[in-house]
Amino acid sequence: MAKIQAVWALDIGQAALKALKLVPGETPDTVLAEAFDFIEYPKILSQPDADPEALVREALATFMDRNELKGCKVAIGVPGQAGLVKFIKLPPVEKKRIPDIVKFEARQQIPFALEEVVWDYQQIGGDAGDGDDDFTMAEVGLFAMKRDQINRAILPLRVAGIEVDVVQMNPIALYNFIVFDQLKKGMEKNEAVVLLDMGADKTDLVITDGVRIWQRNVPIGGNHFTRALTKELKQTFAKAEHLKRNATKAPDPRQIFQAMRGVFNDYSSEITRSIGFYSSVNRAAKITKIVGMGNGFKLPGLQKFLQQNLSNEVERLDSFAQMTGDEVKNAPQFQENLASFPGVYGLALQGLGKAAMRTNLLPPEIEQVRMIRRKKPWVLAAAALLIGGFAALFLGDYKALAKVNQPAFTTAVDAAKSASAKGAKFKADYDAAKGVFEAKLGEGKLLTSGASNRAAWPQFLKMFSLYLPDPVARFNLNPQEKPTDQAIIDDLRVHIDAIKPVWRNDLNAEWFAEFPEEFKYFMHPLDRDTPPEGKGWVIQVIGHHYNPTPTNAELKAKSAPWKLGPRNYLQNIVIPTLQAASFRAFGVNHVALAWIKIDPTWTTEKTAGGNGLAAGVPILARASPPVAEAGEGGEGGGMPGGGMREMMGMMGRQQGGGMPGGGMGMPGGMGGREGMMGMMMGRQGGMMGGMGTAATKNLTTRPRTDFMIQMVWQPPTPEAPSKSIAEIQAAMTEAATKNKGVSRPPSDEALAASSSKATNKAIEDFKKTLQKVEAAVAKAEGGDAAAVADPGAAPAAVDGTTPAATPAVPATPEAPATPK
């Protein structure tokens, strides 16, 4: 059986360098101390005239001269005041997902970027063992420290030529010591022990129940007592330190203790406050005893003073229960400074693999460099073997080639090469002919086959109708028994004016990237930061509603819960209904408000000239018809087509009034440039003229909200089926939970500005498109642009005839009508 590697543990303190060498003992519960070292600095590192770097460097040089580190692991301790210790209870998760969840928690708990810290975790609760269950309810301890502080602690050892294998915070090392050496028999439920490790300038306070750790850095150490003597007795620091250590032998001990009394009280208050805070967080915890460590605890009277003021048993550490080794235990220097070795003891236990907490804060890049260095000889040896093997293969092949490199063999090779070249030419000719054939075959399929999405379009319209809000069912209205409910239904009804589908080959680049940022808030959190992928339909739903804004009195009395207001009704009722998981399973996603126009004093006269439709709806432009794939007849076949025929039809529909069916155009009544401007002026006249002053006073107005909702529709296919409704609902819930409180609704001013901008852009796009249509029609008619420019004249058809204004296209199985 291989011998376990020995461990040297080092603690570079403020007053001395402490080191301990451990190996496994005769039993698993014991360890053997083979050597130790205690090197006291000439000056305390925190003294004003001290040079800490030089003092530490000299101490390490002395340590290297006295001891041999070859073949040993090295563990060091770093101060814990700058470290982070958190204990997190994880939800029931699969064991293989624990690292991912802990990394997520680390980003939330650590107040720095993970790249700036070194962190590690250990599972301590639940079924932390290697059970067979797939799920666990675990508790993990998360430990982290800034990378620059760790590198600063390692630097003196690297300069001295010492390679560090384990980096641990001193409070965690104290925990490992107390669990292994003092609490071997375990503790009762809710019992806790307080550890006080007093150093030169601070005290590490650790409270543990044997499993969890609570730590705090108390900013009072042995030097504070020395400074109190310096101040009160007007002594130098060195003389005050001597008086402190030999207080009982001084001519007037009472004077010395009286000078230090203020520090005694402050120290006791800090510990009392720390224990009180721990007890308030862990109300069931019971402090059984307090263990004092560190050379500072040798101060006469300190143990008795704390015991009286803390109302708890206070013990001073004077032996190690589980450590053996006569060379160490019989050494006077070790016994004199035994109270300062618990932290080093805990570090060495972790190096031996006997510690309860095994996290390591050694920067991973250092471990990676060492691993590469260890493997370098093996890599070089493998490279040498490969080179030798390749050389042998080359020589063997060369000898074989020399045997066959004869005239007869060369002639046969040339003949074979000629036959191979002729075969390659035949294959190239065949591939070229096959390509031409497949191209023609594809053209034929485009001309003869049907459309893949046509059958799904009526089903989409049916599904969409089912997911529109039902005010009667939602608010329990019954106009037959309660006639006043009819007015409420009118306030809640959603009127759909048109549904305009457009195809996009790249939904992200051609639609989502250009979608107004203000309106992306209305998307579900699952869609907001995840652009749609691939190609599909963008469905534009144009409509209006009359939901009013409640008055202050109605809000206070809660008498009109159905009154939500123009925007809130869309945001809280209409859009969430269309975002249902079952509708998403049909292929619908990224549902969002895309445009809104609010008229608080609307009357029917305002839209009489436009067939009741709002002006300036920013409808998306049509794309080129999608290219058909193998086995399909074109993905866009179910919607209106493109090309000259579409431009002619669109022109006719514009002159005939109404919304162009599925095409690009502006809502109702825009028959060319003159028609568009005339429509605008006509509406203004309808609003301002045509009624007298008395009629205006008696006119009843309603708040009308015109809107456009856009959504993506990608019908599921056998190759890309939809997820189950349960999976979709779970993903939506998770996204909504993560996004809770993160995003805020845009202001009404921002929505109005964005809608106005979109309207102006739509009008400009319409003008450009209309010019293209006029030019195309003029070209088809042989250049007769005058007839096209006249909004009162019907456009000539391609064959030269003059049809009447194009009516709405009726629904057929091949081309469903555009619903209005």
Short mmCIF file of N, CA, C and O in Angstrom, two decimals, residues 579-684:
data_model
loop_
_atom_site.label_atom_id
_atom_site.label_comp_id
_atom_site.label_asym_id
_atom_site.label_seq_id
_atom_site.Cartn_x
_atom_site.Cartn_y
_atom_site.Cartn_z
N GLN A 579 -51.15 34.96 -24.99
CA GLN A 579 -49.87 34.35 -24.63
C GLN A 579 -50.03 33.03 -23.90
O GLN A 579 -49.08 32.52 -23.31
N ALA A 580 -51.22 32.44 -23.96
CA ALA A 580 -51.48 31.19 -23.25
C ALA A 580 -50.58 30.07 -23.78
O ALA A 580 -50.20 30.04 -24.94
N ALA A 581 -50.24 29.13 -22.89
CA ALA A 581 -49.34 28.04 -23.27
C ALA A 581 -49.95 27.17 -24.36
O ALA A 581 -49.25 26.69 -25.27
N SER A 582 -51.28 26.95 -24.31
CA SER A 582 -51.91 26.12 -25.33
C SER A 582 -51.89 26.79 -26.70
O SER A 582 -51.83 26.11 -27.73
N PHE A 583 -51.93 28.14 -26.74
CA PHE A 583 -51.82 28.83 -28.03
C PHE A 583 -50.38 28.76 -28.53
O PHE A 583 -50.13 28.65 -29.74
N ARG A 584 -49.41 28.81 -27.63
CA ARG A 584 -48.00 28.66 -28.03
C ARG A 584 -47.75 27.28 -28.61
O ARG A 584 -46.92 27.11 -29.50
N ALA A 585 -48.44 26.26 -28.07
CA ALA A 585 -48.26 24.91 -28.60
C ALA A 585 -48.70 24.82 -30.06
O ALA A 585 -48.27 23.92 -30.79
N PHE A 586 -49.54 25.74 -30.50
CA PHE A 586 -49.97 25.78 -31.90
C PHE A 586 -48.93 26.46 -32.78
O PHE A 586 -49.11 26.54 -33.99
N GLY A 587 -47.85 26.96 -32.20
CA GLY A 587 -46.79 27.59 -32.98
C GLY A 587 -46.74 29.09 -32.85
O GLY A 587 -45.97 29.74 -33.55
N VAL A 588 -47.55 29.68 -31.97
CA VAL A 588 -47.62 31.13 -31.83
C VAL A 588 -46.67 31.57 -30.70
O VAL A 588 -46.67 30.98 -29.62
N ASN A 589 -45.86 32.59 -30.94
CA ASN A 589 -44.96 33.11 -29.92
C ASN A 589 -44.69 34.58 -30.20
O ASN A 589 -45.07 35.11 -31.22
N HIS A 590 -43.99 35.24 -29.26
CA HIS A 590 -43.60 36.65 -29.37
C HIS A 590 -44.82 37.55 -29.63
O HIS A 590 -44.82 38.42 -30.49
N VAL A 591 -45.91 37.32 -28.87
CA VAL A 591 -47.10 38.16 -28.98
C VAL A 591 -46.82 39.48 -28.28
O VAL A 591 -46.38 39.51 -27.13
N ALA A 592 -47.06 40.60 -28.97
CA ALA A 592 -46.76 41.90 -28.35
C ALA A 592 -47.57 43.00 -29.04
O ALA A 592 -47.93 42.90 -30.21
N LEU A 593 -47.86 44.04 -28.25
CA LEU A 593 -48.43 45.25 -28.82
C LEU A 593 -47.38 45.93 -29.70
O LEU A 593 -46.22 46.03 -29.33
N ALA A 594 -47.78 46.34 -30.92
CA ALA A 594 -46.82 46.93 -31.85
C ALA A 594 -47.15 48.38 -32.20
O ALA A 594 -46.30 49.09 -32.73
N TRP A 595 -48.38 48.82 -31.91
CA TRP A 595 -48.76 50.19 -32.26
C TRP A 595 -50.05 50.50 -31.51
O TRP A 595 -50.89 49.62 -31.30
N ILE A 596 -50.22 51.73 -31.09
CA ILE A 596 -51.41 52.11 -30.34
C ILE A 596 -51.73 53.58 -30.63
O ILE A 596 -50.82 54.41 -30.80
N LYS A 597 -53.00 53.87 -30.73
CA LYS A 597 -53.47 55.23 -30.96
C LYS A 597 -54.72 55.43 -30.11
O LYS A 597 -55.70 54.68 -30.25
N ILE A 598 -54.71 56.42 -29.24
CA ILE A 598 -55.80 56.64 -28.28
C ILE A 598 -56.50 57.95 -28.61
O ILE A 598 -55.86 59.00 -28.73
N ASP A 599 -57.81 57.87 -28.79
CA ASP A 599 -58.63 59.06 -29.02
C ASP A 599 -59.65 59.13 -27.89
O ASP A 599 -60.63 58.39 -27.88
N PRO A 600 -59.45 60.00 -26.90
CA PRO A 600 -60.37 60.03 -25.75
C PRO A 600 -61.74 60.62 -26.07
O PRO A 600 -62.67 60.46 -25.31
N THR A 601 -61.86 61.33 -27.23
CA THR A 601 -63.15 61.96 -27.58
C THR A 601 -63.57 61.49 -28.96
O THR A 601 -63.79 62.28 -29.88
N TRP A 602 -63.66 60.20 -29.14
CA TRP A 602 -63.99 59.63 -30.45
C TRP A 602 -65.50 59.67 -30.71
O TRP A 602 -66.32 59.48 -29.80
N THR A 603 -65.83 59.97 -31.95
CA THR A 603 -67.22 59.87 -32.41
C THR A 603 -67.23 59.13 -33.73
O THR A 603 -66.21 59.03 -34.42
N THR A 604 -68.38 58.62 -34.13
CA THR A 604 -68.46 57.84 -35.37
C THR A 604 -68.15 58.69 -36.59
O THR A 604 -67.70 58.19 -37.62
N GLU A 605 -68.38 60.03 -36.50
CA GLU A 605 -68.10 60.89 -37.66
C GLU A 605 -66.61 60.92 -38.00
O GLU A 605 -66.23 61.14 -39.14
N LYS A 606 -65.76 60.68 -37.02
CA LYS A 606 -64.32 60.79 -37.26
C LYS A 606 -63.81 59.73 -38.20
O LYS A 606 -62.82 59.94 -38.89
N THR A 607 -64.42 58.55 -38.23
CA THR A 607 -63.93 57.47 -39.07
C THR A 607 -64.92 57.08 -40.16
O THR A 607 -64.79 56.04 -40.78
N ALA A 608 -65.90 57.91 -40.38
CA ALA A 608 -66.88 57.59 -41.41
C ALA A 608 -66.24 57.52 -42.79
O ALA A 608 -66.60 56.70 -43.63
N GLY A 609 -65.24 58.38 -43.04
CA GLY A 609 -64.60 58.38 -44.35
C GLY A 609 -63.65 57.22 -44.54
O GLY A 609 -63.24 56.93 -45.66
N GLY A 610 -63.26 56.54 -43.50
CA GLY A 610 -62.30 55.44 -43.62
C GLY A 610 -62.90 54.10 -43.30
O GLY A 610 -62.17 53.18 -42.91
N ASN A 611 -64.19 53.96 -43.42
CA ASN A 611 -64.85 52.68 -43.18
C ASN A 611 -64.62 52.18 -41.75
O ASN A 611 -64.55 51.00 -41.49
N GLY A 612 -64.45 53.12 -40.81
CA GLY A 612 -64.28 52.74 -39.42
C GLY A 612 -62.90 52.33 -39.03
O GLY A 612 -62.66 51.96 -37.89
N LEU A 613 -61.95 52.39 -39.97
CA LEU A 613 -60.59 51.94 -39.67
C LEU A 613 -59.71 53.13 -39.33
O LEU A 613 -59.87 54.21 -39.89
N ALA A 614 -58.74 52.89 -38.44
CA ALA A 614 -57.81 53.96 -38.07
C ALA A 614 -56.84 54.23 -39.20
O ALA A 614 -56.46 53.33 -39.95
N ALA A 615 -56.41 55.48 -39.32
CA ALA A 615 -55.45 55.84 -40.36
C ALA A 615 -54.03 55.67 -39.83
O ALA A 615 -53.77 55.86 -38.66
N GLY A 616 -53.13 55.33 -40.75
CA GLY A 616 -51.71 55.30 -40.41
C GLY A 616 -51.24 54.08 -39.66
O GLY A 616 -50.23 54.13 -38.98
N VAL A 617 -51.96 52.95 -39.74
CA VAL A 617 -51.49 51.74 -39.07
C VAL A 617 -50.20 51.28 -39.75
O VAL A 617 -50.20 51.05 -40.96
N PRO A 618 -49.08 51.12 -39.04
CA PRO A 618 -47.79 50.77 -39.67
C PRO A 618 -47.71 49.30 -40.04
O PRO A 618 -47.04 48.51 -39.38
N ILE A 619 -48.40 48.91 -41.10
CA ILE A 619 -48.40 47.51 -41.53
C ILE A 619 -47.04 47.16 -42.13
O ILE A 619 -46.44 47.94 -42.84
N LEU A 620 -46.57 45.96 -41.85
CA LEU A 620 -45.28 45.52 -42.36
C LEU A 620 -45.34 45.29 -43.87
O LEU A 620 -46.38 44.89 -44.41
N ALA A 621 -44.21 45.51 -44.52
CA ALA A 621 -44.13 45.27 -45.96
C ALA A 621 -44.09 43.78 -46.24
O ALA A 621 -43.55 43.00 -45.46
N ARG A 622 -44.64 43.38 -47.38
CA ARG A 622 -44.60 41.98 -47.78
C ARG A 622 -43.20 41.62 -48.25
O ARG A 622 -42.46 42.45 -48.76
N ALA A 623 -42.83 40.37 -48.04
CA ALA A 623 -41.56 39.87 -48.54
C ALA A 623 -41.79 39.10 -49.82
O ALA A 623 -42.93 38.84 -50.22
N SER A 624 -40.71 38.72 -50.50
CA SER A 624 -40.83 37.86 -51.67
C SER A 624 -41.40 36.52 -51.26
O SER A 624 -41.19 36.06 -50.13
N PRO A 625 -42.14 35.84 -52.17
CA PRO A 625 -42.72 34.54 -51.81
C PRO A 625 -41.62 33.58 -51.39
O PRO A 625 -40.54 33.56 -52.00
N PRO A 626 -41.81 32.80 -50.33
CA PRO A 626 -40.77 31.87 -49.88
C PRO A 626 -40.48 30.81 -50.92
O PRO A 626 -41.37 30.35 -51.63
N VAL A 627 -39.21 30.42 -51.01
CA VAL A 627 -38.79 29.40 -51.97
C VAL A 627 -39.27 28.04 -51.48
O VAL A 627 -39.14 27.71 -50.31
N ALA A 628 -39.81 27.25 -52.39
CA ALA A 628 -40.33 25.94 -52.01
C ALA A 628 -39.19 24.99 -51.72
O ALA A 628 -38.14 25.05 -52.34
N GLU A 629 -39.41 24.10 -50.76
CA GLU A 629 -38.44 23.08 -50.43
C GLU A 629 -38.91 21.75 -51.02
O GLU A 629 -40.03 21.61 -51.50
N ALA A 630 -37.99 20.77 -50.93
CA ALA A 630 -38.33 19.46 -51.46
C ALA A 630 -39.53 18.90 -50.73
O ALA A 630 -39.57 18.87 -49.52
N GLY A 631 -40.52 18.45 -51.48
CA GLY A 631 -41.72 17.89 -50.87
C GLY A 631 -42.75 18.92 -50.52
O GLY A 631 -43.79 18.60 -50.01
N GLU A 632 -42.50 20.23 -50.76
CA GLU A 632 -43.47 21.27 -50.44
C GLU A 632 -43.74 22.07 -51.69
O GLU A 632 -42.95 22.11 -52.63
N GLY A 633 -44.83 22.77 -51.64
CA GLY A 633 -45.16 23.62 -52.76
C GLY A 633 -44.97 25.06 -52.45
O GLY A 633 -45.66 25.91 -52.96
N GLY A 634 -44.10 25.41 -51.59
CA GLY A 634 -43.89 26.81 -51.20
C GLY A 634 -44.54 27.08 -49.88
O GLY A 634 -45.71 26.87 -49.69
N GLU A 635 -43.76 27.57 -48.92
CA GLU A 635 -44.31 27.77 -47.59
C GLU A 635 -45.30 28.90 -47.53
O GLU A 635 -46.09 29.00 -46.63
N GLY A 636 -45.23 29.79 -48.49
CA GLY A 636 -46.12 30.94 -48.43
C GLY A 636 -47.35 30.79 -49.28
O GLY A 636 -48.08 31.74 -49.50
N GLY A 637 -47.58 29.60 -49.78
CA GLY A 637 -48.66 29.44 -50.73
C GLY A 637 -50.01 29.76 -50.19
O GLY A 637 -50.91 30.11 -50.93
N GLY A 638 -50.22 29.63 -48.91
CA GLY A 638 -51.53 29.86 -48.34
C GLY A 638 -51.89 31.32 -48.26
O GLY A 638 -53.03 31.66 -48.01
N MET A 639 -50.94 32.22 -48.41
CA MET A 639 -51.20 33.65 -48.31
C MET A 639 -51.14 34.27 -49.71
O MET A 639 -50.65 33.67 -50.66
N PRO A 640 -51.57 35.51 -49.86
CA PRO A 640 -51.55 36.12 -51.18
C PRO A 640 -50.15 36.16 -51.75
O PRO A 640 -49.18 36.38 -51.05
N GLY A 641 -49.99 35.99 -53.05
CA GLY A 641 -48.70 35.92 -53.71
C GLY A 641 -48.12 37.28 -53.99
O GLY A 641 -48.61 38.30 -53.60
N GLY A 642 -46.96 37.29 -54.76
CA GLY A 642 -46.27 38.54 -55.06
C GLY A 642 -46.20 38.75 -56.56
O GLY A 642 -46.87 38.11 -57.36
N GLY A 643 -45.32 39.63 -57.00
CA GLY A 643 -45.09 39.86 -58.41
C GLY A 643 -46.06 40.85 -59.00
O GLY A 643 -46.76 41.59 -58.32
N MET A 644 -46.12 40.89 -60.36
CA MET A 644 -46.95 41.86 -61.06
C MET A 644 -48.42 41.67 -60.74
O MET A 644 -49.16 42.64 -60.55
N ARG A 645 -48.87 40.40 -60.66
CA ARG A 645 -50.28 40.18 -60.38
C ARG A 645 -50.69 40.79 -59.04
O ARG A 645 -51.74 41.39 -58.91
N GLU A 646 -49.82 40.64 -58.02
CA GLU A 646 -50.12 41.21 -56.69
C GLU A 646 -50.16 42.73 -56.75
O GLU A 646 -50.99 43.38 -56.14
N MET A 647 -49.20 43.32 -57.48
CA MET A 647 -49.17 44.79 -57.55
C MET A 647 -50.44 45.31 -58.23
O MET A 647 -51.03 46.30 -57.81
N MET A 648 -50.88 44.60 -59.27
CA MET A 648 -52.11 45.02 -59.93
C MET A 648 -53.30 44.88 -58.98
O MET A 648 -54.13 45.78 -58.86
N GLY A 649 -53.35 43.73 -58.27
CA GLY A 649 -54.48 43.53 -57.35
C GLY A 649 -54.47 44.52 -56.22
O GLY A 649 -55.50 45.02 -55.80
N MET A 650 -53.30 44.82 -55.72
CA MET A 650 -53.20 45.77 -54.60
C MET A 650 -53.66 47.15 -55.05
O MET A 650 -54.35 47.86 -54.34
N MET A 651 -53.27 47.52 -56.28
CA MET A 651 -53.67 48.82 -56.78
C MET A 651 -55.18 48.90 -56.88
O MET A 651 -55.82 49.89 -56.50
N GLY A 652 -55.77 47.81 -57.40
CA GLY A 652 -57.23 47.81 -57.52
C GLY A 652 -57.90 47.87 -56.17
O GLY A 652 -58.87 48.56 -55.98
N ARG A 653 -57.36 47.12 -55.19
CA ARG A 653 -57.98 47.13 -53.87
C ARG A 653 -57.86 48.48 -53.22
O ARG A 653 -58.74 48.94 -52.50
N GLN A 654 -56.72 49.17 -53.45
CA GLN A 654 -56.56 50.49 -52.86
C GLN A 654 -57.57 51.46 -53.43
O GLN A 654 -58.14 52.30 -52.74
N GLN A 655 -57.84 51.34 -54.74
CA GLN A 655 -58.81 52.26 -55.31
C GLN A 655 -60.23 51.87 -54.93
O GLN A 655 -61.11 52.71 -54.87
N GLY A 656 -60.40 50.58 -54.62
CA GLY A 656 -61.74 50.15 -54.25
C GLY A 656 -62.06 50.37 -52.81
O GLY A 656 -63.19 50.20 -52.41
N GLY A 657 -61.08 50.74 -51.99
CA GLY A 657 -61.34 50.99 -50.57
C GLY A 657 -61.13 49.75 -49.75
O GLY A 657 -61.14 48.63 -50.23
N GLY A 658 -60.93 49.93 -48.45
CA GLY A 658 -60.73 48.81 -47.54
C GLY A 658 -59.27 48.47 -47.36
O GLY A 658 -58.40 49.04 -47.96
N MET A 659 -59.02 47.47 -46.55
CA MET A 659 -57.66 47.05 -46.22
C MET A 659 -57.18 46.05 -47.24
O MET A 659 -57.85 45.07 -47.53
N PRO A 660 -56.01 46.20 -47.82
CA PRO A 660 -55.51 45.22 -48.78
C PRO A 660 -55.34 43.88 -48.11
O PRO A 660 -54.77 43.76 -47.06
N GLY A 661 -55.84 42.83 -48.76
CA GLY A 661 -55.82 41.52 -48.16
C GLY A 661 -54.46 40.90 -48.08
O GLY A 661 -53.95 40.33 -49.00
N GLY A 662 -53.84 40.96 -46.93
CA GLY A 662 -52.56 40.33 -46.73
C GLY A 662 -51.41 41.04 -47.35
O GLY A 662 -50.28 40.66 -47.18
N GLY A 663 -51.62 42.09 -48.10
CA GLY A 663 -50.52 42.75 -48.78
C GLY A 663 -50.02 43.94 -48.02
O GLY A 663 -50.42 44.22 -46.92
N MET A 664 -49.13 44.67 -48.65
CA MET A 664 -48.60 45.88 -48.01
C MET A 664 -49.43 47.06 -48.46
O MET A 664 -49.58 47.30 -49.66
N GLY A 665 -49.93 47.84 -47.61
CA GLY A 665 -50.71 49.01 -47.97
C GLY A 665 -51.20 49.70 -46.74
O GLY A 665 -51.02 49.25 -45.64
N MET A 666 -51.85 50.80 -46.91
CA MET A 666 -52.36 51.55 -45.78
C MET A 666 -53.84 51.28 -45.65
O MET A 666 -54.53 50.95 -46.61
N PRO A 667 -54.39 51.39 -44.43
CA PRO A 667 -55.79 51.05 -44.23
C PRO A 667 -56.72 51.96 -45.02
O PRO A 667 -56.46 53.12 -45.22
N GLY A 668 -57.84 51.33 -45.35
CA GLY A 668 -58.96 51.80 -46.10
C GLY A 668 -58.96 53.15 -46.74
O GLY A 668 -58.62 54.16 -46.19
N GLY A 669 -59.36 53.20 -48.01
CA GLY A 669 -59.63 54.44 -48.69
C GLY A 669 -58.45 55.10 -49.31
O GLY A 669 -58.58 56.19 -49.84
N MET A 670 -57.27 54.53 -49.33
CA MET A 670 -56.09 55.18 -49.90
C MET A 670 -55.96 54.77 -51.35
O MET A 670 -55.33 53.77 -51.66
N GLY A 671 -56.47 55.48 -52.26
CA GLY A 671 -56.41 55.16 -53.68
C GLY A 671 -55.38 56.00 -54.37
O GLY A 671 -55.70 56.88 -55.15
N GLY A 672 -54.13 55.84 -54.13
CA GLY A 672 -53.08 56.65 -54.74
C GLY A 672 -52.73 57.82 -53.85
O GLY A 672 -53.23 57.97 -52.75
N ARG A 673 -51.80 58.65 -54.33
CA ARG A 673 -51.36 59.78 -53.50
C ARG A 673 -52.50 60.74 -53.22
O ARG A 673 -52.70 61.19 -52.11
N GLU A 674 -53.25 61.05 -54.30
CA GLU A 674 -54.34 62.00 -54.09
C GLU A 674 -55.39 61.40 -53.15
O GLU A 674 -55.98 62.10 -52.31
N GLY A 675 -55.65 60.07 -53.32
CA GLY A 675 -56.64 59.43 -52.46
C GLY A 675 -56.23 59.45 -51.00
O GLY A 675 -57.03 59.64 -50.12
N MET A 676 -54.93 59.23 -50.76
CA MET A 676 -54.45 59.22 -49.38
C MET A 676 -54.63 60.60 -48.76
O MET A 676 -55.14 60.75 -47.65
N MET A 677 -54.17 61.65 -49.46
CA MET A 677 -54.27 62.99 -48.91
C MET A 677 -55.73 63.40 -48.78
O MET A 677 -56.13 64.04 -47.81
N GLY A 678 -56.54 62.97 -49.76
CA GLY A 678 -57.96 63.32 -49.67
C GLY A 678 -58.62 62.65 -48.50
O GLY A 678 -59.48 63.22 -47.86
N MET A 679 -58.19 61.39 -48.22
CA MET A 679 -58.77 60.70 -47.07
C MET A 679 -58.47 61.44 -45.77
O MET A 679 -59.32 61.61 -44.91
N MET A 680 -57.18 61.88 -45.64
CA MET A 680 -56.79 62.59 -44.43
C MET A 680 -57.59 63.88 -44.28
O MET A 680 -58.12 64.20 -43.21
N MET A 681 -57.67 64.62 -45.38
CA MET A 681 -58.40 65.88 -45.29
C MET A 681 -59.88 65.63 -45.05
O MET A 681 -60.54 66.36 -44.31
N GLY A 682 -60.41 64.54 -45.69
CA GLY A 682 -61.83 64.26 -45.50
C GLY A 682 -62.15 63.92 -44.05
O GLY A 682 -63.15 64.30 -43.51
N ARG A 683 -61.23 63.18 -43.41
CA ARG A 683 -61.49 62.84 -42.01
C ARG A 683 -61.43 64.06 -41.11
O ARG A 683 -62.17 64.19 -40.15
N GLN A 684 -60.48 64.94 -41.45
CA GLN A 684 -60.41 66.15 -40.65
C GLN A 684 -61.69 66.96 -40.82
O GLN A 684 -62.23 67.53 -39.87
#
